[in-house]
Amino acid sequence: DKLRAALGPAAAELGALFPQLSAGPPNPAPSAGAEQAKLRLFEAMVSLLLNLSTDAGLLLILDDMQWAERSTLELAEYLVRRLRSTRTMLLLTLRTPEVDRGHPLMVLLERWRRSGRADLIEVTPFGRADVATMVQTILGPNASVSDVAEMLHSRSDGNPYVVEELLKDALDHGDLVRTAAGAWESRPSELRLPRSVADTVLRRVDSLSDEHAEALRAAAVLGRTFGFPALVALAEQPEQAVRGALDHCVRRQLLDEDDRGDTYRFRHALTWEAIYADLLPSRRRWLHARAADALRAVPGQPLVAIAHHLLEGDRGGEAVSVCIEAAAEATRRHAHADAAQLYARAIEHAADGAGRGRLLCLWGEAGHRAARLAAAHRLH
C-alpha cells in the first residue's frame, strides 16, 4: 500500500505487470497511440525503481539478455538513459557466444560503453585451481578431489556451468565414487556429456541456417580439428558457401581458425561432442564413409584418419589394408602404442584365419615394443 501510494498514477500503469500494485481493475486503454502507451509504461517503471532505491540503493539484474525480445531491449535502453546519476545500478548478463556483433544487444552495449554509461566485464574460464576450489566446495572439505578436478577442468574447458552439470550428472549416475581413502574417482574413463549441456549447444546449432548447420555437422564427423579442403570435399557444397558457413560459425564462437584459414577447430570439445552425438547413427555412418573418400581425394591426409572413417562407416574390409599401412607408418615413427591399436582394429575385420593370425603376430610385436607385455603375451 505504501509503495502504491508513493507511485501515484504510475501504479495503475504498472498494474498489468504487477497486479498487486493495482487498486482495482485495469484502466481502460487510452486513446493515444501505442508509442505513447509504451512511454508511459517505461516511465512508470522508472518511478518504481526510483522508489525502491531511495533508502539503500538498488541493484537490478537482468539475466540471459541474449534471449531478450525487442520490448525488453527497448526498456533496458530507456532505463540506462533515465536512471543515470541515480542510486540504481543495472547488471545485465549475457552469453556472448550466442550473439554476434550485429545483435541489437551488442549494438546497445557498444553505444553505452562509448558514452561512458556502461562497463563491460568479461567472465573468463576457470583455471585448474578455480575448478578444484569449486569441486571441493561441492563435495565437501574432507574430500580428496585433485584427480576429479583435473578431469573436470579438461572436459569443461573451465566453464563453471559445465563443471557443475558434469559433476551433478556423474553423481546422479554413480559415475563418481569415493574410495576408502576419501578420494573421488571416476568409474568410466571419461565423464558422459550431460543432456542439459548438450541441449544448450544444440539450441545454438538450431539457430543457424540449414546450410550453415549442415556444414557444421559434416565438420563434426571429421573431428574436433579439421582441414578446409577436407570439409569442402565432404560437404559437396561450393567452396565459397563452405567458407561462408565457417566464417559465420567463427563469428558465433563455435569454431576457431588458424592464421592461414586452412585448419579449423571446434572452440570447445563439448560443442564438437554434442553435435556429433546428435547425428542419427545411420547418417553418422554415411558421413564417415563419405569422409574416407573425401580424405583420400585430398593430398597429404593421414592414413590413420582414413582408416578411422572407414571403420566408423561400416567399411571394415577396406579398412584392414589402410590400418596395416598406417600401423607400419606409426612403427617407423616409434609410435608403437598407436601401431598396436591400429592392428587391434584391423583384427576385428580380418577376412580369413590366416590374415587374422598374421595381424595377431603384428599386434603382439607392437604391444611388446609398447611395453604392453601382459596383453601381448595373452594374444600370442
CSV table of C-alpha atoms in Angstrom, one decimal:
chain,number,residue,atom,x,y,z
A,1,ASP,CA,0.0,0.0,0.0
A,2,LYS,CA,2.8,2.4,0.9
A,3,LEU,CA,4.5,1.8,-2.5
A,4,ARG,CA,1.2,2.1,-4.4
A,5,ALA,CA,0.6,5.5,-2.7
A,6,ALA,CA,4.1,6.7,-3.5
A,7,LEU,CA,3.8,5.8,-7.1
A,8,GLY,CA,0.6,7.6,-7.6
A,9,PRO,CA,-0.8,7.3,-11.2
A,10,ALA,CA,2.2,5.2,-12.2
A,11,ALA,CA,0.8,2.3,-10.1
A,12,ALA,CA,-2.2,2.0,-12.5
A,13,GLU,CA,0.2,1.8,-15.4
A,14,LEU,CA,2.2,-1.0,-13.7
A,15,GLY,CA,-0.9,-2.9,-12.8
A,16,ALA,CA,-0.7,-5.1,-15.9
A,17,LEU,CA,2.9,-6.2,-14.9
A,18,PHE,CA,2.4,-6.2,-11.1
A,19,PRO,CA,-1.3,-6.8,-10.3
A,20,GLN,CA,-0.5,-6.3,-6.6
A,21,LEU,CA,0.2,-2.6,-7.3
A,22,SER,CA,-3.2,-2.1,-8.9
A,23,ALA,CA,-6.0,-0.9,-6.5
A,24,GLY,CA,-8.8,-2.0,-8.8
A,25,PRO,CA,-9.5,-3.3,-12.4
A,26,PRO,CA,-7.0,-2.2,-15.1
A,27,ASN,CA,-7.6,1.2,-16.6
A,28,PRO,CA,-9.3,1.2,-20.0
A,29,ALA,CA,-6.8,1.5,-22.8
A,30,PRO,CA,-6.2,5.2,-23.6
A,31,SER,CA,-7.0,6.6,-27.0
A,32,ALA,CA,-3.3,7.6,-27.5
A,33,GLY,CA,-1.2,5.5,-29.8
A,34,ALA,CA,0.9,2.5,-28.9
A,35,GLU,CA,4.1,4.5,-28.7
A,36,GLN,CA,2.7,6.9,-26.1
A,37,ALA,CA,1.3,4.0,-24.1
A,38,LYS,CA,4.8,2.3,-24.1
A,39,LEU,CA,6.5,5.5,-22.9
A,40,ARG,CA,4.0,5.8,-20.0
A,41,LEU,CA,4.8,2.2,-19.0
A,42,PHE,CA,8.5,2.8,-19.3
A,43,GLU,CA,8.3,6.0,-17.2
A,44,ALA,CA,6.2,4.2,-14.6
A,45,MET,CA,8.9,1.5,-14.4
A,46,VAL,CA,11.4,4.3,-13.8
A,47,SER,CA,9.2,5.6,-10.9
A,48,LEU,CA,9.1,2.2,-9.4
A,49,LEU,CA,12.8,1.7,-9.4
A,50,LEU,CA,13.5,5.2,-8.1
A,51,ASN,CA,11.1,4.5,-5.2
A,52,LEU,CA,12.8,1.2,-4.4
A,53,SER,CA,16.3,2.7,-4.5
A,54,THR,CA,15.5,5.7,-2.2
A,55,ASP,CA,16.6,4.2,1.1
A,56,ALA,CA,19.5,2.0,0.4
A,57,GLY,CA,20.2,1.9,-3.3
A,58,LEU,CA,19.1,-0.8,-5.8
A,59,LEU,CA,20.8,-3.4,-7.9
A,60,LEU,CA,18.6,-4.6,-10.7
A,61,ILE,CA,19.8,-7.8,-12.5
A,62,LEU,CA,18.6,-8.7,-16.0
A,63,ASP,CA,19.8,-12.2,-16.7
A,64,ASP,CA,20.4,-14.1,-20.0
A,65,MET,CA,19.9,-10.9,-22.1
A,66,GLN,CA,20.9,-12.8,-25.2
A,67,TRP,CA,17.3,-14.1,-25.3
A,68,ALA,CA,15.7,-10.7,-24.7
A,69,GLU,CA,13.0,-9.7,-27.2
A,70,ARG,CA,12.7,-6.2,-28.7
A,71,SER,CA,10.5,-4.7,-26.0
A,72,THR,CA,12.9,-5.7,-23.2
A,73,LEU,CA,15.8,-4.2,-25.1
A,74,GLU,CA,13.9,-1.0,-25.5
A,75,LEU,CA,13.1,-0.9,-21.8
A,76,ALA,CA,16.7,-1.5,-20.9
A,77,GLU,CA,17.8,1.3,-23.2
A,78,TYR,CA,15.2,3.7,-21.6
A,79,LEU,CA,16.3,2.7,-18.1
A,80,VAL,CA,20.0,3.3,-18.9
A,81,ARG,CA,19.2,6.8,-20.1
A,82,ARG,CA,16.8,7.7,-17.3
A,83,LEU,CA,18.5,6.2,-14.3
A,84,ARG,CA,21.9,7.7,-14.8
A,85,SER,CA,23.1,9.6,-11.7
A,86,THR,CA,20.6,7.8,-9.5
A,87,ARG,CA,21.1,5.2,-6.8
A,88,THR,CA,20.2,2.3,-9.2
A,89,MET,CA,22.7,0.0,-10.8
A,90,LEU,CA,21.8,-2.3,-13.8
A,91,LEU,CA,23.6,-5.5,-14.2
A,92,LEU,CA,23.0,-7.3,-17.5
A,93,THR,CA,24.3,-10.8,-18.1
A,94,LEU,CA,24.6,-12.4,-21.5
A,95,ARG,CA,26.4,-15.4,-23.1
A,96,THR,CA,28.5,-13.8,-25.8
A,97,PRO,CA,28.9,-17.0,-27.8
A,98,GLU,CA,25.1,-16.8,-28.5
A,99,VAL,CA,25.2,-13.4,-30.1
A,100,ASP,CA,27.2,-11.8,-32.9
A,101,ARG,CA,28.4,-8.3,-33.4
A,102,GLY,CA,25.2,-7.3,-35.3
A,103,HIS,CA,22.9,-8.4,-32.5
A,104,PRO,CA,20.8,-5.4,-31.2
A,105,LEU,CA,22.1,-6.0,-27.7
A,106,MET,CA,25.7,-5.8,-28.8
A,107,VAL,CA,24.9,-2.6,-30.6
A,108,LEU,CA,23.4,-1.2,-27.4
A,109,LEU,CA,26.3,-2.3,-25.3
A,110,GLU,CA,28.8,-0.7,-27.6
A,111,ARG,CA,26.8,2.6,-27.6
A,112,TRP,CA,26.7,2.6,-23.8
A,113,ARG,CA,30.4,1.8,-23.5
A,114,ARG,CA,31.4,4.6,-25.8
A,115,SER,CA,29.2,7.1,-23.9
A,116,GLY,CA,30.6,6.1,-20.5
A,117,ARG,CA,27.3,4.7,-19.3
A,118,ALA,CA,28.5,1.0,-19.0
A,119,ASP,CA,31.5,-1.1,-18.2
A,120,LEU,CA,31.9,-4.4,-19.9
A,121,ILE,CA,33.2,-7.2,-17.7
A,122,GLU,CA,34.2,-10.5,-19.4
A,123,VAL,CA,34.0,-13.5,-17.2
A,124,THR,CA,36.9,-15.7,-18.2
A,125,PRO,CA,37.0,-19.5,-17.9
A,126,PHE,CA,38.2,-21.0,-14.6
A,127,GLY,CA,41.7,-22.2,-14.2
A,128,ARG,CA,42.6,-25.6,-12.7
A,129,ALA,CA,42.8,-24.1,-9.2
A,130,ASP,CA,39.4,-22.5,-9.6
A,131,VAL,CA,37.8,-25.7,-10.7
A,132,ALA,CA,39.4,-27.6,-7.8
A,133,THR,CA,38.1,-25.0,-5.3
A,134,MET,CA,34.6,-25.3,-6.8
A,135,VAL,CA,34.6,-29.1,-6.7
A,136,GLN,CA,36.0,-29.1,-3.2
A,137,THR,CA,33.2,-26.8,-2.1
A,138,ILE,CA,30.5,-29.0,-3.7
A,139,LEU,CA,31.9,-32.4,-2.5
A,140,GLY,CA,33.0,-31.3,1.0
A,141,PRO,CA,36.1,-30.1,2.8
A,142,ASN,CA,37.4,-33.6,3.7
A,143,ALA,CA,37.2,-35.0,0.1
A,144,SER,CA,40.3,-35.5,-2.0
A,145,VAL,CA,39.3,-34.1,-5.4
A,146,SER,CA,42.6,-33.4,-7.3
A,147,ASP,CA,42.1,-36.1,-9.9
A,148,VAL,CA,38.4,-35.4,-10.4
A,149,ALA,CA,39.1,-31.6,-10.6
A,150,GLU,CA,41.7,-32.2,-13.3
A,151,MET,CA,39.3,-34.3,-15.3
A,152,LEU,CA,36.5,-31.8,-15.0
A,153,HIS,CA,38.8,-28.9,-16.0
A,154,SER,CA,39.9,-30.7,-19.1
A,155,ARG,CA,36.4,-31.8,-20.0
A,156,SER,CA,34.7,-28.4,-19.4
A,157,ASP,CA,37.4,-26.0,-20.7
A,158,GLY,CA,36.9,-24.1,-17.5
A,159,ASN,CA,33.2,-23.3,-17.9
A,160,PRO,CA,31.8,-23.3,-14.4
A,161,TYR,CA,28.3,-24.1,-15.6
A,162,VAL,CA,29.6,-27.2,-17.4
A,163,VAL,CA,31.7,-28.2,-14.4
A,164,GLU,CA,28.6,-28.1,-12.2
A,165,GLU,CA,26.5,-30.0,-14.7
A,166,LEU,CA,29.2,-32.7,-15.3
A,167,LEU,CA,29.6,-33.2,-11.6
A,168,LYS,CA,25.9,-33.3,-10.9
A,169,ASP,CA,25.3,-35.8,-13.7
A,170,ALA,CA,28.2,-38.0,-12.6
A,171,LEU,CA,27.0,-38.1,-9.0
A,172,ASP,CA,23.4,-38.9,-10.1
A,173,HIS,CA,24.5,-41.8,-12.3
A,174,GLY,CA,27.1,-43.2,-9.9
A,175,ASP,CA,30.0,-42.4,-12.2
A,176,LEU,CA,31.9,-40.8,-9.4
A,177,VAL,CA,32.6,-42.9,-6.3
A,178,ARG,CA,34.5,-42.2,-3.2
A,179,THR,CA,37.3,-44.6,-2.2
A,180,ALA,CA,38.1,-45.8,1.3
A,181,ALA,CA,40.9,-43.4,1.4
A,182,GLY,CA,38.5,-40.5,0.8
A,183,ALA,CA,39.5,-39.7,-2.8
A,184,TRP,CA,36.9,-39.4,-5.5
A,185,GLU,CA,37.4,-41.3,-8.7
A,186,SER,CA,35.5,-41.7,-12.0
A,187,ARG,CA,34.3,-45.2,-12.9
A,188,PRO,CA,34.3,-44.6,-16.7
A,189,SER,CA,37.4,-43.3,-18.3
A,190,GLU,CA,35.6,-40.1,-19.2
A,191,LEU,CA,32.5,-38.4,-17.8
A,192,ARG,CA,29.5,-38.5,-20.0
A,193,LEU,CA,28.0,-35.5,-21.7
A,194,PRO,CA,25.0,-34.2,-19.6
A,195,ARG,CA,21.8,-33.7,-21.6
A,196,SER,CA,21.5,-30.2,-20.2
A,197,VAL,CA,24.9,-29.2,-21.7
A,198,ALA,CA,24.1,-30.9,-25.0
A,199,ASP,CA,20.8,-29.1,-25.3
A,200,THR,CA,22.5,-25.8,-24.7
A,201,VAL,CA,24.9,-26.4,-27.6
A,202,LEU,CA,22.2,-27.8,-29.9
A,203,ARG,CA,20.0,-24.8,-29.4
A,204,ARG,CA,22.8,-22.7,-30.8
A,205,VAL,CA,23.1,-25.0,-33.8
A,206,ASP,CA,19.4,-24.9,-34.4
A,207,SER,CA,19.6,-21.1,-34.6
A,208,LEU,CA,21.9,-21.4,-37.7
A,209,SER,CA,20.6,-21.6,-41.2
A,210,ASP,CA,20.2,-25.1,-42.7
A,211,GLU,CA,23.2,-24.6,-44.9
A,212,HIS,CA,25.5,-23.5,-42.0
A,213,ALA,CA,24.2,-26.2,-39.7
A,214,GLU,CA,24.8,-29.0,-42.3
A,215,ALA,CA,28.4,-27.8,-42.8
A,216,LEU,CA,29.0,-27.8,-39.0
A,217,ARG,CA,27.6,-31.3,-38.7
A,218,ALA,CA,29.8,-32.5,-41.5
A,219,ALA,CA,32.8,-30.8,-39.8
A,220,ALA,CA,32.0,-32.7,-36.5
A,221,VAL,CA,32.4,-36.0,-38.3
A,222,LEU,CA,35.8,-35.0,-39.5
A,223,GLY,CA,36.8,-34.4,-35.8
A,224,ARG,CA,37.4,-31.6,-33.4
A,225,THR,CA,40.2,-30.3,-35.7
A,226,PHE,CA,39.6,-30.5,-39.4
A,227,GLY,CA,41.0,-29.1,-42.7
A,228,PHE,CA,39.1,-26.8,-45.0
A,229,PRO,CA,39.9,-28.8,-48.2
A,230,ALA,CA,38.6,-32.0,-46.5
A,231,LEU,CA,35.3,-30.3,-45.5
A,232,VAL,CA,34.8,-28.9,-49.0
A,233,ALA,CA,35.2,-32.4,-50.3
A,234,LEU,CA,32.8,-33.9,-47.7
A,235,ALA,CA,30.1,-31.2,-47.7
A,236,GLU,CA,29.7,-31.3,-51.5
A,237,GLN,CA,28.9,-27.6,-51.4
A,238,PRO,CA,30.7,-24.8,-53.4
A,239,GLU,CA,33.9,-23.7,-51.8
A,240,GLN,CA,32.6,-20.2,-51.3
A,241,ALA,CA,29.5,-21.5,-49.5
A,242,VAL,CA,31.6,-23.6,-47.1
A,243,ARG,CA,33.9,-20.7,-46.4
A,244,GLY,CA,30.9,-18.5,-45.6
A,245,ALA,CA,29.5,-21.1,-43.3
A,246,LEU,CA,32.8,-21.4,-41.4
A,247,ASP,CA,33.2,-17.7,-41.2
A,248,HIS,CA,29.7,-17.4,-39.7
A,249,CYS,CA,30.5,-20.2,-37.1
A,250,VAL,CA,33.7,-18.4,-36.2
A,251,ARG,CA,31.8,-15.2,-35.6
A,252,ARG,CA,29.3,-17.1,-33.4
A,253,GLN,CA,32.3,-18.5,-31.4
A,254,LEU,CA,31.6,-22.1,-32.3
A,255,LEU,CA,34.9,-22.5,-34.2
A,256,ASP,CA,38.4,-21.1,-34.3
A,257,GLU,CA,40.6,-20.9,-37.3
A,258,ASP,CA,44.3,-20.8,-37.8
A,259,ASP,CA,46.1,-17.8,-39.3
A,260,ARG,CA,46.0,-19.2,-42.8
A,261,GLY,CA,42.4,-20.3,-42.7
A,262,ASP,CA,43.3,-23.9,-43.8
A,263,THR,CA,42.5,-25.6,-40.5
A,264,TYR,CA,39.6,-25.1,-38.1
A,265,ARG,CA,38.9,-26.3,-34.6
A,266,PHE,CA,35.8,-26.5,-32.5
A,267,ARG,CA,36.3,-24.0,-29.8
A,268,HIS,CA,35.0,-26.3,-27.1
A,269,ALA,CA,35.4,-30.1,-27.0
A,270,LEU,CA,31.8,-30.5,-25.7
A,271,THR,CA,30.5,-28.4,-28.6
A,272,TRP,CA,32.0,-30.9,-31.0
A,273,GLU,CA,30.9,-33.9,-29.0
A,274,ALA,CA,27.2,-32.7,-28.7
A,275,ILE,CA,26.9,-32.0,-32.4
A,276,TYR,CA,28.5,-35.4,-33.3
A,277,ALA,CA,26.4,-37.3,-30.8
A,278,ASP,CA,23.2,-35.7,-32.1
A,279,LEU,CA,23.6,-37.2,-35.5
A,280,LEU,CA,21.4,-40.2,-36.2
A,281,PRO,CA,23.6,-43.4,-36.3
A,282,SER,CA,22.7,-44.1,-39.9
A,283,ARG,CA,23.6,-40.6,-41.0
A,284,ARG,CA,26.8,-40.7,-38.9
A,285,ARG,CA,27.9,-43.9,-40.7
A,286,TRP,CA,27.1,-42.5,-44.1
A,287,LEU,CA,29.1,-39.3,-43.4
A,288,HIS,CA,32.0,-41.3,-42.1
A,289,ALA,CA,32.0,-43.4,-45.3
A,290,ARG,CA,32.0,-40.3,-47.4
A,291,ALA,CA,34.7,-38.7,-45.2
A,292,ALA,CA,37.0,-41.6,-46.0
A,293,ASP,CA,36.6,-41.0,-49.8
A,294,ALA,CA,36.9,-37.2,-49.3
A,295,LEU,CA,40.2,-37.5,-47.4
A,296,ARG,CA,41.6,-39.9,-50.0
A,297,ALA,CA,40.9,-37.2,-52.6
A,298,VAL,CA,42.9,-34.6,-50.6
A,299,PRO,CA,46.7,-35.0,-50.8
A,300,GLY,CA,48.6,-35.3,-47.5
A,301,GLN,CA,45.8,-36.7,-45.3
A,302,PRO,CA,47.0,-39.1,-42.5
A,303,LEU,CA,46.3,-42.7,-43.1
A,304,VAL,CA,45.1,-43.2,-39.6
A,305,ALA,CA,42.2,-40.7,-40.2
A,306,ILE,CA,41.2,-42.5,-43.4
A,307,ALA,CA,41.2,-45.8,-41.5
A,308,HIS,CA,39.1,-44.3,-38.7
A,309,HIS,CA,36.4,-43.1,-41.1
A,310,LEU,CA,36.3,-46.4,-43.0
A,311,LEU,CA,35.8,-48.3,-39.7
A,312,GLU,CA,33.1,-45.9,-38.5
A,313,GLY,CA,31.5,-46.0,-41.9
A,314,ASP,CA,31.0,-49.8,-41.8
A,315,ARG,CA,33.6,-50.4,-44.4
A,316,GLY,CA,35.8,-52.6,-42.3
A,317,GLY,CA,37.0,-54.8,-45.2
A,318,GLU,CA,38.6,-51.8,-46.9
A,319,ALA,CA,39.9,-50.5,-43.6
A,320,VAL,CA,42.2,-53.5,-42.9
A,321,SER,CA,44.8,-52.7,-45.5
A,322,VAL,CA,44.8,-49.0,-44.6
A,323,CYS,CA,45.2,-49.9,-40.9
A,324,ILE,CA,48.2,-52.1,-41.7
A,325,GLU,CA,49.8,-49.4,-43.7
A,326,ALA,CA,49.1,-46.7,-41.0
A,327,ALA,CA,50.4,-49.1,-38.3
A,328,ALA,CA,53.7,-49.6,-40.3
A,329,GLU,CA,54.0,-45.8,-40.6
A,330,ALA,CA,53.5,-45.5,-36.8
A,331,THR,CA,56.1,-48.1,-36.2
A,332,ARG,CA,58.6,-46.2,-38.3
A,333,ARG,CA,57.9,-43.2,-36.0
A,334,HIS,CA,58.4,-45.5,-33.0
A,335,ALA,CA,54.7,-44.9,-32.0
A,336,HIS,CA,54.3,-48.5,-31.1
A,337,ALA,CA,51.2,-48.0,-28.9
A,338,ASP,CA,49.4,-46.4,-31.9
A,339,ALA,CA,50.5,-49.2,-34.1
A,340,ALA,CA,49.2,-51.8,-31.7
A,341,GLN,CA,45.8,-50.0,-31.6
A,342,LEU,CA,45.6,-50.0,-35.4
A,343,TYR,CA,46.4,-53.7,-35.6
A,344,ALA,CA,43.8,-54.4,-33.0
A,345,ARG,CA,41.1,-52.6,-35.0
A,346,ALA,CA,42.2,-54.5,-38.2
A,347,ILE,CA,42.0,-57.9,-36.4
A,348,GLU,CA,38.2,-57.3,-35.9
A,349,HIS,CA,37.7,-57.1,-39.7
A,350,ALA,CA,40.2,-59.7,-40.9
A,351,ALA,CA,38.6,-61.7,-43.8
A,352,ASP,CA,40.2,-65.1,-43.0
A,353,GLY,CA,42.1,-67.1,-40.4
A,354,ALA,CA,45.5,-66.7,-42.0
A,355,GLY,CA,45.1,-62.9,-42.2
A,356,ARG,CA,43.9,-62.7,-38.7
A,357,GLY,CA,46.9,-64.8,-37.5
A,358,ARG,CA,49.3,-62.5,-39.2
A,359,LEU,CA,47.7,-59.5,-37.7
A,360,LEU,CA,47.8,-61.1,-34.3
A,361,CYS,CA,51.5,-61.5,-34.6
A,362,LEU,CA,52.0,-58.0,-35.7
A,363,TRP,CA,49.8,-56.8,-32.8
A,364,GLY,CA,51.8,-58.8,-30.3
A,365,GLU,CA,55.1,-57.4,-31.6
A,366,ALA,CA,53.8,-53.8,-31.4
A,367,GLY,CA,52.3,-54.5,-28.0
A,368,HIS,CA,55.7,-55.9,-26.8
A,369,ARG,CA,57.5,-52.8,-28.1
A,370,ALA,CA,54.9,-50.6,-26.4
A,371,ALA,CA,55.6,-52.4,-23.1
A,372,ARG,CA,52.0,-53.8,-23.0
A,373,LEU,CA,53.5,-57.1,-22.2
A,374,ALA,CA,50.6,-58.8,-20.4
A,375,ALA,CA,48.2,-58.2,-23.3
A,376,ALA,CA,50.8,-59.1,-25.9
A,377,HIS,CA,51.6,-62.5,-24.2
A,378,ARG,CA,47.9,-63.2,-23.8
A,379,LEU,CA,47.3,-62.8,-27.6
A,380,HIS,CA,50.4,-64.8,-28.5
